Amino acid sequence: MGRASQRSTLNTQTDRRIMANNPEFNAQFNYAKNFIKTSKYTLINFIPYNLFEQFQRLANFYFLCLLVLQLIPVISSLSPITTAVPLIGVLTVTAAKDAYDDFQRHRSDRQVNRRKSNVLRNGQLVEEYWSKVVVGDVIRMENDQFVAADVLLLSTSEPNGLCYIETSELDGETNLKCKQCLPETEDLGQDTSLIGAFQGEIHCEPPNNQLNKFDGTLHWEGNIHSLDNDKILLRGCILRNTNWCYGVVIFAGKDTKLMMNSGKTKFKRTSIDRLLNFIILGIVFFLLSMCLFCTVACGIWEMLTGQYFRVYLPWDSLIPPDPAGGATVIALLVFFSYTIVLNTVVPISLYVSVEVIRLCQSFLINWDDNMYYVKSGTHAKARTTTLNEELGQIEYIFSDKTGTLTQNIMAFNKCSIAGRSYGDVIDPRTGDLLEINELSRPVDLSRNPYHESNFKFYDNKLMDALDAGDRNCESFFRLLALCHTVMPEEKKGKLEYQAQSPDEGALVSAARNFGFVFKSRTPNSITILAKDAQEVYELLCILDFNNVRKRMSVILKKDGKIRLYCKGADSIIYERLKDGQDVIKRLTQEHLDGFAGDGLRTLCLAYKDLEEDYFQNWKTRHHEAAISLDSREDKLAAIYEEIENDLILLGATAIEDKLQDGVPQTIANLALAGIKIWVLTGDKQETAINIGYSCQLLTDEMVNIFIIDTQSASEVEDQLQKFREEIRNVSATKRPKTNVSVVTFSEDEDDVGGTNATDSGEANGDFALVINGHSLVFALNAKYERLFLEVASHC
């Protein structure tokens, strides 16, 4: 991080300066070019570099030393060819495999560096290779085109300066994300004369690998404009649903966030290689011991007997004629001779066998019909033969939950509004809760022209409340239609939403189906249809979501009334509620616990009315914090914290994210193989436990489920010691060793988007340990880490 800042005193750690369309100004900082290199070797360094890596194997190094000894006639009675041929063969085969792997990297690099990009040079658009793009260049990107470098968005073809990107190359997310340029630069459009005359100076942070963070300012025409991550397109993104856009390059080549997150290619050594090295080392010591014994025996024999047979077995002219000195020299030479004669003790063929086995295993993996996914027509593919045997040595699997164990297709399932729960279907005759299945009849939403046929909700009470004009229900769905970052799009006359996270998409879709339709957005307004009546709100400010805040808010103005809408994790919202709401807080919390027990992702909704004078004062201080380059995030967090308090609770939502097909069976099979699974999630305790059961991370056969949900280090230590004793008692009475299942989770759900804690487990164990995020921090402290690991793994 900050590599570019070390190249010049002008490019300081706190301020990177870039002038658009001014190569002379930018040249003084010696910024990185846009050329990339991920390969390890070149034609010049391949032989020495590859040989250096191969001779890290002790067997190869041993036979190299042996070959050198065989080249010395005075100590060798064997031809060096007997060692040179197999050694050269092994080195050649391995080098050929490494050369092929690196050639693929070279070809990929060349393909990327030779991609074409439209660059504005001297007021004209010209085609340039990506490798020729430099910092400060203004480039034009077309729809479905990769972004060549990290660029500041200047203008787009879409209204209000919007554009959509896909970031699957960066974070694996296929959901489209929305970016928006500054309103001041939006007017540049695609007029090359205006864009060519653009001479804005950008002050920003030095290169770093944080994909979701950018701090900077644009100095243009005497004004200072705040820049954040929403105005930056990163290298590796793909432009979608946008005809064209222009941007100025701020990071290029190895300074881009994509390349700074790409680790250096390393020489991979498996546990088998390490074991072979250890075995070979032992064999070599055994061989040296034999040679040393033979050396001592030879010296004694030459001293006592051999000197009297010099008439028949004359000593070499190099050997001293005196008996003691001659015997010593002969013994030393015999040491190396025995090393050569006994070289077969070290099996060089073992490495050849291992390489051949690895190659055959890679073919078997590629041909395995049981690892073929029919829906996408995808076979398993062994991309390297280096690590095949490690597949059988896997002890832990670290996995994401959302989108990996689950389908990442969210569905609005239940909600709580003003202390009343909606979503459960009750039998009107018996009052019993009915299970929703294929025969259940969903609510009829066909009278709404914007309803979606795939949206299903089964509780008619919610629709009845809306028809009766329930103000709480209307406010609930109005908040869902207004507080988000979703972008609408018309496709073939049909309204579609592009959401940055499936959670937001599900909530906005729910509001749409219940009659509160999000229609359009501009940088300064949001338009919705509320029960067929159009409502236009002035957008005053968006308080972004992040994994620390765990909430997002929007401040809107309509008919002279300013209101803040907020949605976020329940514990975060509850901390900021106005006093005097004890009843609704208690009822909503009961519903939240029930939703979490069903494995649903929950979110709380709240609002607050603001005075005009207070807001204008707050807005001024917010702008000052937004353009600050010094501790911008901390200043914004403080200004957000100030206004997001004394909220009025509206209710809570519950979203379902179904498991992928075959997840429980897969986890059960992995557990039978002794593999422990750690899954990343942001769920709360009840949700984590429920999902643990549904995934078979937790089972009814377990002896006990331990829960650690304390807020201090001492309490965590006490509980861990208590659980350790119980595990030892059960182990002593039941069987020598038991397995442990561990589930850890975030104390708060991050349903607004993103996850920031862990959920782990091993199914079919005797115990399970459930630990919240706060306690996990203490448990992993150096003071308690050994105790925690003993409980978790039952060493």
CSV table of C-alpha atoms in Angstrom, one decimal, residues 384-772:
chain,number,residue,atom,x,y,z
A,384,THR,CA,-2.7,-27.1,-11.4
A,385,THR,CA,-1.2,-30.5,-10.8
A,386,THR,CA,0.9,-29.2,-7.9
A,387,LEU,CA,-1.8,-29.5,-5.1
A,388,ASN,CA,-3.8,-32.5,-6.1
A,389,GLU,CA,-2.8,-34.6,-3.1
A,390,GLU,CA,-3.7,-31.8,-0.8
A,391,LEU,CA,-7.4,-32.5,-1.6
A,392,GLY,CA,-7.1,-35.6,0.6
A,393,GLN,CA,-5.5,-33.6,3.4
A,394,ILE,CA,-8.1,-30.9,3.8
A,395,GLU,CA,-9.1,-30.3,7.4
A,396,TYR,CA,-11.0,-27.0,7.3
A,397,ILE,CA,-13.2,-25.4,4.7
A,398,PHE,CA,-13.8,-21.7,4.9
A,399,SER,CA,-16.9,-20.6,3.0
A,400,ASP,CA,-19.3,-17.7,2.6
A,401,LYS,CA,-22.9,-18.5,3.5
A,402,THR,CA,-24.9,-16.1,1.3
A,403,GLY,CA,-24.7,-17.1,-2.3
A,404,THR,CA,-22.7,-20.2,-1.4
A,405,LEU,CA,-24.8,-22.3,1.0
A,406,THR,CA,-27.8,-20.2,0.0
A,407,GLN,CA,-29.1,-19.2,-3.4
A,408,ASN,CA,-28.7,-15.5,-2.8
A,409,ILE,CA,-32.3,-15.0,-4.1
A,410,MET,CA,-34.1,-13.1,-1.4
A,411,ALA,CA,-37.9,-13.3,-0.9
A,412,PHE,CA,-40.0,-11.0,1.4
A,413,ASN,CA,-41.5,-13.5,3.8
A,414,LYS,CA,-42.8,-11.8,6.9
A,415,CYS,CA,-42.9,-8.4,8.6
A,416,SER,CA,-43.8,-6.7,11.9
A,417,ILE,CA,-45.6,-3.3,11.7
A,418,ALA,CA,-46.5,-1.2,14.7
A,419,GLY,CA,-46.3,-4.3,17.0
A,420,ARG,CA,-48.4,-6.6,14.8
A,421,SER,CA,-46.9,-9.5,12.9
A,422,TYR,CA,-47.8,-10.3,9.3
A,423,GLY,CA,-46.9,-13.3,7.2
A,424,ASP,CA,-48.2,-16.3,9.1
A,425,VAL,CA,-51.3,-18.0,7.8
A,426,ILE,CA,-53.9,-18.9,10.5
A,427,ASP,CA,-56.7,-21.4,10.2
A,428,PRO,CA,-59.9,-19.3,10.8
A,429,ARG,CA,-61.7,-22.3,12.3
A,430,THR,CA,-59.1,-23.6,14.8
A,431,GLY,CA,-56.7,-20.7,15.1
A,432,ASP,CA,-53.8,-23.0,14.4
A,433,LEU,CA,-50.8,-21.9,12.3
A,434,LEU,CA,-50.9,-23.4,8.8
A,435,GLU,CA,-47.8,-24.6,7.0
A,436,ILE,CA,-47.3,-22.8,3.6
A,437,ASN,CA,-47.0,-25.3,0.8
A,438,GLU,CA,-47.7,-25.6,-2.9
A,439,LEU,CA,-51.4,-25.8,-2.2
A,440,SER,CA,-51.5,-22.5,-0.2
A,441,ARG,CA,-53.2,-19.6,-2.0
A,442,PRO,CA,-51.2,-16.4,-2.2
A,443,VAL,CA,-52.6,-12.9,-1.8
A,444,ASP,CA,-54.2,-11.6,-5.0
A,445,LEU,CA,-52.2,-8.6,-6.2
A,446,SER,CA,-53.4,-8.6,-9.8
A,447,ARG,CA,-55.2,-5.3,-9.4
A,448,ASN,CA,-51.8,-3.6,-9.1
A,449,PRO,CA,-50.5,-3.0,-12.6
A,450,TYR,CA,-46.9,-3.1,-11.3
A,451,HIS,CA,-47.2,-6.4,-9.5
A,452,GLU,CA,-44.8,-9.2,-10.2
A,453,SER,CA,-46.1,-12.7,-10.9
A,454,ASN,CA,-43.3,-14.4,-9.0
A,455,PHE,CA,-43.9,-12.4,-5.8
A,456,LYS,CA,-45.8,-14.6,-3.3
A,457,PHE,CA,-47.3,-13.5,0.1
A,458,TYR,CA,-49.9,-15.6,1.9
A,459,ASP,CA,-51.3,-13.4,4.7
A,460,ASN,CA,-54.3,-11.4,3.6
A,461,LYS,CA,-54.4,-9.4,6.8
A,462,LEU,CA,-51.6,-7.1,5.5
A,463,MET,CA,-53.5,-6.3,2.3
A,464,ASP,CA,-56.7,-5.7,4.3
A,465,ALA,CA,-54.9,-3.3,6.5
A,466,LEU,CA,-53.6,-1.3,3.5
A,467,ASP,CA,-57.1,-1.3,1.9
A,468,ALA,CA,-58.4,0.1,5.2
A,469,GLY,CA,-55.9,2.9,5.1
A,470,ASP,CA,-53.7,1.8,8.0
A,471,ARG,CA,-51.2,4.7,8.3
A,472,ASN,CA,-48.6,2.5,10.0
A,473,CYS,CA,-48.6,0.0,7.1
A,474,GLU,CA,-48.5,2.8,4.5
A,475,SER,CA,-45.6,4.5,6.3
A,476,PHE,CA,-43.8,1.1,6.5
A,477,PHE,CA,-44.0,0.4,2.7
A,478,ARG,CA,-43.3,4.1,1.9
A,479,LEU,CA,-40.1,3.8,3.8
A,480,LEU,CA,-39.2,0.6,1.9
A,481,ALA,CA,-39.9,2.4,-1.4
A,482,LEU,CA,-37.7,5.4,-0.5
A,483,CYS,CA,-34.8,4.3,1.7
A,484,HIS,CA,-32.5,2.3,-0.6
A,485,THR,CA,-29.9,2.7,-3.4
A,486,VAL,CA,-31.9,0.7,-6.0
A,487,MET,CA,-32.0,2.0,-9.6
A,488,PRO,CA,-35.1,1.6,-11.8
A,489,GLU,CA,-34.9,0.7,-15.5
A,490,GLU,CA,-37.4,0.3,-18.3
A,491,LYS,CA,-36.9,-2.8,-20.4
A,492,LYS,CA,-39.5,-3.6,-23.1
A,493,GLY,CA,-42.0,-1.5,-21.3
A,494,LYS,CA,-41.5,-3.3,-18.1
A,495,LEU,CA,-40.2,-1.7,-14.9
A,496,GLU,CA,-37.1,-3.5,-13.5
A,497,TYR,CA,-34.8,-2.8,-10.6
A,498,GLN,CA,-31.0,-3.0,-10.4
A,499,ALA,CA,-30.1,-3.5,-6.8
A,500,GLN,CA,-26.6,-3.5,-5.2
A,501,SER,CA,-27.7,-6.3,-2.9
A,502,PRO,CA,-30.5,-8.9,-3.2
A,503,ASP,CA,-31.8,-7.8,0.2
A,504,GLU,CA,-32.6,-4.3,-1.0
A,505,GLY,CA,-34.1,-5.6,-4.2
A,506,ALA,CA,-36.4,-7.9,-2.2
A,507,LEU,CA,-37.6,-5.0,0.0
A,508,VAL,CA,-38.2,-2.6,-2.8
A,509,SER,CA,-40.0,-5.3,-4.7
A,510,ALA,CA,-42.2,-6.0,-1.8
A,511,ALA,CA,-43.2,-2.3,-1.5
A,512,ARG,CA,-43.9,-2.3,-5.2
A,513,ASN,CA,-46.2,-5.3,-5.1
A,514,PHE,CA,-48.2,-3.8,-2.2
A,515,GLY,CA,-48.8,-0.6,-4.1
A,516,PHE,CA,-45.8,1.6,-3.2
A,517,VAL,CA,-43.9,1.6,-6.5
A,518,PHE,CA,-40.4,3.1,-6.7
A,519,LYS,CA,-40.5,4.8,-10.1
A,520,SER,CA,-37.4,7.0,-10.7
A,521,ARG,CA,-34.4,8.6,-9.1
A,522,THR,CA,-32.3,11.7,-9.9
A,523,PRO,CA,-29.4,13.1,-7.9
A,524,ASN,CA,-31.9,15.4,-6.2
A,525,SER,CA,-35.2,13.6,-6.1
A,526,ILE,CA,-37.0,10.2,-5.7
A,527,THR,CA,-40.4,9.5,-7.3
A,528,ILE,CA,-42.8,6.8,-6.1
A,529,LEU,CA,-46.4,5.8,-6.8
A,530,ALA,CA,-48.2,5.4,-3.5
A,531,LYS,CA,-51.5,3.6,-4.2
A,532,ASP,CA,-51.6,5.0,-7.7
A,533,ALA,CA,-50.8,8.6,-6.5
A,534,GLN,CA,-47.5,10.0,-7.6
A,535,GLU,CA,-45.3,11.4,-4.9
A,536,VAL,CA,-42.1,13.3,-5.6
A,537,TYR,CA,-39.5,13.7,-2.7
A,538,GLU,CA,-36.6,16.1,-2.7
A,539,LEU,CA,-33.5,14.0,-1.9
A,540,LEU,CA,-31.4,16.0,0.5
A,541,CYS,CA,-28.8,13.5,1.7
A,542,ILE,CA,-28.0,9.8,1.7
A,543,LEU,CA,-26.2,8.3,4.7
A,544,ASP,CA,-24.5,5.3,3.3
A,545,PHE,CA,-24.5,1.8,4.7
A,546,ASN,CA,-21.2,0.1,5.7
A,547,ASN,CA,-20.3,-2.9,7.9
A,548,VAL,CA,-19.5,-0.6,10.9
A,549,ARG,CA,-22.7,1.5,10.8
A,550,LYS,CA,-24.9,-1.5,9.9
A,551,ARG,CA,-27.6,0.9,8.8
A,552,MET,CA,-28.4,3.4,6.0
A,553,SER,CA,-30.6,6.5,6.0
A,554,VAL,CA,-32.0,9.0,3.5
A,555,ILE,CA,-33.2,12.5,4.3
A,556,LEU,CA,-36.1,13.6,2.1
A,557,LYS,CA,-38.2,16.7,1.9
A,558,LYS,CA,-41.9,16.9,0.7
A,559,ASP,CA,-44.4,19.7,1.1
A,560,GLY,CA,-41.9,21.6,3.3
A,561,LYS,CA,-41.5,18.7,5.7
A,562,ILE,CA,-38.1,17.1,6.2
A,563,ARG,CA,-37.9,13.5,7.3
A,564,LEU,CA,-35.1,11.0,7.9
A,565,TYR,CA,-35.9,7.3,7.0
A,566,CYS,CA,-33.5,4.7,8.5
A,567,LYS,CA,-33.2,0.9,8.2
A,568,GLY,CA,-30.6,-1.3,9.8
A,569,ALA,CA,-29.8,-4.1,12.2
A,570,ASP,CA,-32.2,-4.4,15.1
A,571,SER,CA,-29.6,-3.8,17.9
A,572,ILE,CA,-28.3,-0.7,16.1
A,573,ILE,CA,-31.8,0.8,15.6
A,574,TYR,CA,-32.9,0.0,19.1
A,575,GLU,CA,-30.0,1.9,20.5
A,576,ARG,CA,-31.1,5.0,18.7
A,577,LEU,CA,-34.9,4.9,19.4
A,578,LYS,CA,-36.7,7.7,21.2
A,579,ASP,CA,-37.9,7.1,24.7
A,580,GLY,CA,-41.5,6.1,25.4
A,581,GLN,CA,-41.8,3.2,22.9
A,582,ASP,CA,-41.6,0.4,25.3
A,583,VAL,CA,-44.7,-1.5,24.1
A,584,ILE,CA,-43.8,-1.5,20.4
A,585,LYS,CA,-40.2,-2.3,21.1
A,586,ARG,CA,-41.2,-5.3,23.2
A,587,LEU,CA,-43.7,-6.6,20.6
A,588,THR,CA,-41.3,-6.1,17.7
A,589,GLN,CA,-38.5,-7.8,19.6
A,590,GLU,CA,-40.7,-10.8,20.1
A,591,HIS,CA,-41.5,-10.9,16.4
A,592,LEU,CA,-37.8,-10.5,15.6
A,593,ASP,CA,-36.9,-13.5,17.8
A,594,GLY,CA,-39.5,-15.5,16.0
A,595,PHE,CA,-38.3,-14.5,12.6
A,596,ALA,CA,-34.7,-15.3,13.5
A,597,GLY,CA,-35.9,-18.7,14.9
A,598,ASP,CA,-37.3,-19.4,11.4
A,599,GLY,CA,-33.9,-18.7,9.8
A,600,LEU,CA,-35.0,-15.4,8.3
A,601,ARG,CA,-32.8,-12.3,7.8
A,602,THR,CA,-34.3,-9.4,9.8
A,603,LEU,CA,-34.1,-5.6,9.5
A,604,CYS,CA,-35.6,-2.8,11.6
A,605,LEU,CA,-37.2,0.4,10.1
A,606,ALA,CA,-37.5,3.8,11.8
A,607,TYR,CA,-38.0,7.4,10.9
A,608,LYS,CA,-37.5,10.9,12.4
A,609,ASP,CA,-38.8,14.4,11.5
A,610,LEU,CA,-36.2,17.2,11.3
A,611,GLU,CA,-36.4,21.0,11.7
A,612,GLU,CA,-35.4,23.1,8.7
A,613,ASP,CA,-32.9,25.2,10.7
A,614,TYR,CA,-31.2,22.2,12.4
A,615,PHE,CA,-30.9,20.4,9.1
A,616,GLN,CA,-29.3,23.3,7.3
A,617,ASN,CA,-26.7,23.7,10.0
A,618,TRP,CA,-26.1,19.9,10.0
A,619,LYS,CA,-25.8,19.9,6.2
A,620,THR,CA,-23.1,22.6,6.3
A,621,ARG,CA,-21.0,20.5,8.8
A,622,HIS,CA,-21.7,17.4,6.7
A,623,HIS,CA,-20.2,19.0,3.6
A,624,GLU,CA,-17.1,20.1,5.5
A,625,ALA,CA,-16.6,16.6,6.7
A,626,ALA,CA,-17.2,15.1,3.2
A,627,ILE,CA,-14.5,17.2,1.5
A,628,SER,CA,-11.9,16.7,4.2
A,629,LEU,CA,-8.9,14.5,3.3
A,630,ASP,CA,-7.9,14.1,7.0
A,631,SER,CA,-9.9,11.4,8.8
A,632,ARG,CA,-12.9,11.8,6.5
A,633,GLU,CA,-14.5,8.5,7.6
A,634,ASP,CA,-14.3,9.4,11.3
A,635,LYS,CA,-15.8,12.8,10.7
A,636,LEU,CA,-18.6,11.5,8.6
A,637,ALA,CA,-19.3,8.8,11.2
A,638,ALA,CA,-19.6,11.4,13.9
A,639,ILE,CA,-21.9,13.6,11.8
A,640,TYR,CA,-24.1,10.7,10.9
A,641,GLU,CA,-24.3,9.6,14.5
A,642,GLU,CA,-25.5,13.0,15.5
A,643,ILE,CA,-28.6,13.0,13.3
A,644,GLU,CA,-29.5,9.3,13.5
A,645,ASN,CA,-31.0,9.3,17.0
A,646,ASP,CA,-34.4,9.8,18.7
A,647,LEU,CA,-35.9,7.6,16.0
A,648,ILE,CA,-39.5,6.3,15.9
A,649,LEU,CA,-39.8,2.6,15.3
A,650,LEU,CA,-42.0,1.5,12.5
A,651,GLY,CA,-41.4,-2.2,12.4
A,652,ALA,CA,-39.2,-5.0,11.0
A,653,THR,CA,-38.9,-7.1,7.9
A,654,ALA,CA,-38.0,-10.7,7.5
A,655,ILE,CA,-36.4,-12.0,4.3
A,656,GLU,CA,-35.9,-15.7,3.3
A,657,ASP,CA,-32.8,-16.9,1.5
A,658,LYS,CA,-33.2,-20.6,0.7
A,659,LEU,CA,-30.4,-23.1,0.8
A,660,GLN,CA,-28.7,-24.4,-2.4
A,661,ASP,CA,-29.7,-27.8,-3.6
A,662,GLY,CA,-27.8,-30.6,-1.8
A,663,VAL,CA,-26.2,-28.4,0.9
A,664,PRO,CA,-27.2,-30.5,3.9
A,665,GLN,CA,-26.1,-33.7,2.3
A,666,THR,CA,-22.8,-32.2,1.2
A,667,ILE,CA,-22.0,-30.9,4.6
A,668,ALA,CA,-22.9,-34.2,6.2
A,669,ASN,CA,-20.6,-36.0,3.8
A,670,LEU,CA,-17.8,-33.6,4.5
A,671,ALA,CA,-18.3,-34.1,8.2
A,672,LEU,CA,-18.0,-37.9,7.8
A,673,ALA,CA,-14.7,-37.2,6.1
A,674,GLY,CA,-13.5,-35.4,9.2
A,675,ILE,CA,-13.6,-32.0,7.6
A,676,LYS,CA,-14.6,-28.9,9.7
A,677,ILE,CA,-16.5,-26.2,7.9
A,678,TRP,CA,-16.4,-22.5,8.8
A,679,VAL,CA,-19.0,-20.4,7.1
A,680,LEU,CA,-19.0,-16.6,6.9
A,681,THR,CA,-22.3,-14.9,7.9
A,682,GLY,CA,-23.7,-11.8,9.5
A,683,ASP,CA,-26.7,-13.6,11.2
A,684,LYS,CA,-27.7,-13.2,14.8
A,685,GLN,CA,-27.8,-16.0,17.3
A,686,GLU,CA,-31.2,-17.5,16.7
A,687,THR,CA,-30.8,-17.3,12.9
A,688,ALA,CA,-27.3,-18.9,13.0
A,689,ILE,CA,-28.6,-21.8,15.1
A,690,ASN,CA,-31.6,-22.4,12.9
A,691,ILE,CA,-29.4,-22.3,9.7
A,692,GLY,CA,-26.9,-24.6,11.5
A,693,TYR,CA,-29.7,-27.2,11.9
A,694,SER,CA,-31.0,-26.8,8.4
A,695,CYS,CA,-27.5,-27.2,7.0
A,696,GLN,CA,-26.8,-30.1,9.3
A,697,LEU,CA,-24.0,-28.2,10.9
A,698,LEU,CA,-25.9,-28.9,14.1
A,699,THR,CA,-27.9,-32.1,14.7
A,700,ASP,CA,-30.3,-33.4,17.3
A,701,GLU,CA,-27.8,-36.1,18.2
A,702,MET,CA,-25.5,-33.6,19.8
A,703,VAL,CA,-25.0,-33.9,23.6
A,704,ASN,CA,-25.1,-30.2,24.2
A,705,ILE,CA,-25.0,-26.8,22.5
A,706,PHE,CA,-22.9,-24.3,24.5
A,707,ILE,CA,-23.7,-20.6,24.0
A,708,ILE,CA,-21.2,-17.8,24.7
A,709,ASP,CA,-22.9,-14.4,24.5
A,710,THR,CA,-21.1,-12.4,27.1
A,711,GLN,CA,-19.6,-8.9,26.9
A,712,SER,CA,-16.4,-9.2,28.9
A,713,ALA,CA,-13.1,-11.2,28.7
A,714,SER,CA,-13.4,-12.7,32.2
A,715,GLU,CA,-16.9,-14.1,31.5
A,716,VAL,CA,-15.7,-15.6,28.2
A,717,GLU,CA,-12.9,-17.3,30.1
A,718,ASP,CA,-15.2,-18.6,32.8
A,719,GLN,CA,-17.7,-20.1,30.2
A,720,LEU,CA,-14.9,-21.7,28.1
A,721,GLN,CA,-13.4,-23.4,31.2
A,722,LYS,CA,-16.9,-24.6,32.2
A,723,PHE,CA,-17.5,-26.1,28.8
A,724,ARG,CA,-14.0,-27.6,28.7
A,725,GLU,CA,-14.7,-29.5,31.9
A,726,GLU,CA,-18.0,-30.8,30.6
A,727,ILE,CA,-16.4,-32.0,27.4
A,728,ARG,CA,-13.7,-33.8,29.3
A,729,ASN,CA,-16.3,-35.4,31.6
A,730,VAL,CA,-18.4,-36.7,28.7
A,731,SER,CA,-15.3,-37.8,26.8
A,732,ALA,CA,-14.1,-39.8,29.8
A,733,THR,CA,-17.4,-41.6,30.3
A,734,LYS,CA,-18.5,-42.0,26.6
A,735,ARG,CA,-15.4,-42.6,24.4
A,736,PRO,CA,-11.8,-41.4,24.3
A,737,LYS,CA,-12.4,-38.6,21.8
A,738,THR,CA,-15.3,-36.5,20.8
A,739,ASN,CA,-15.9,-34.1,18.0
A,740,VAL,CA,-16.9,-30.5,18.4
A,741,SER,CA,-19.1,-28.3,16.3
A,742,VAL,CA,-18.5,-24.5,16.4
A,743,VAL,CA,-20.9,-21.8,15.2
A,744,THR,CA,-19.8,-18.2,15.5
A,745,PHE,CA,-21.9,-15.3,14.4
A,746,SER,CA,-22.2,-11.5,14.4
A,747,GLU,CA,-24.3,-10.2,17.2
A,748,ASP,CA,-26.2,-8.1,14.6
A,749,GLU,CA,-27.6,-8.9,11.2
A,750,ASP,CA,-26.2,-7.0,8.3
A,751,ASP,CA,-29.3,-7.3,6.1
A,752,VAL,CA,-28.7,-3.9,4.4
A,753,GLY,CA,-25.8,-5.6,2.6
A,754,GLY,CA,-22.6,-7.4,3.3
A,755,THR,CA,-21.4,-9.6,6.1
A,756,ASN,CA,-18.7,-9.2,8.7
A,757,ALA,CA,-18.5,-12.2,11.0
A,758,THR,CA,-18.2,-15.9,10.9
A,759,ASP,CA,-20.5,-18.9,11.2
A,760,SER,CA,-18.7,-22.2,11.4
A,761,GLY,CA,-19.5,-25.8,12.3
A,762,GLU,CA,-18.8,-29.5,12.0
A,763,ALA,CA,-21.9,-31.6,11.8
A,764,ASN,CA,-22.5,-34.8,13.7
A,765,GLY,CA,-20.2,-33.8,16.6
A,766,ASP,CA,-21.1,-34.4,20.2
A,767,PHE,CA,-21.0,-30.7,21.1
A,768,ALA,CA,-21.7,-27.4,19.5
A,769,LEU,CA,-20.3,-24.0,20.5
A,770,VAL,CA,-22.3,-20.9,19.6
A,771,ILE,CA,-20.3,-17.7,20.2
A,772,ASN,CA,-21.3,-14.1,19.3
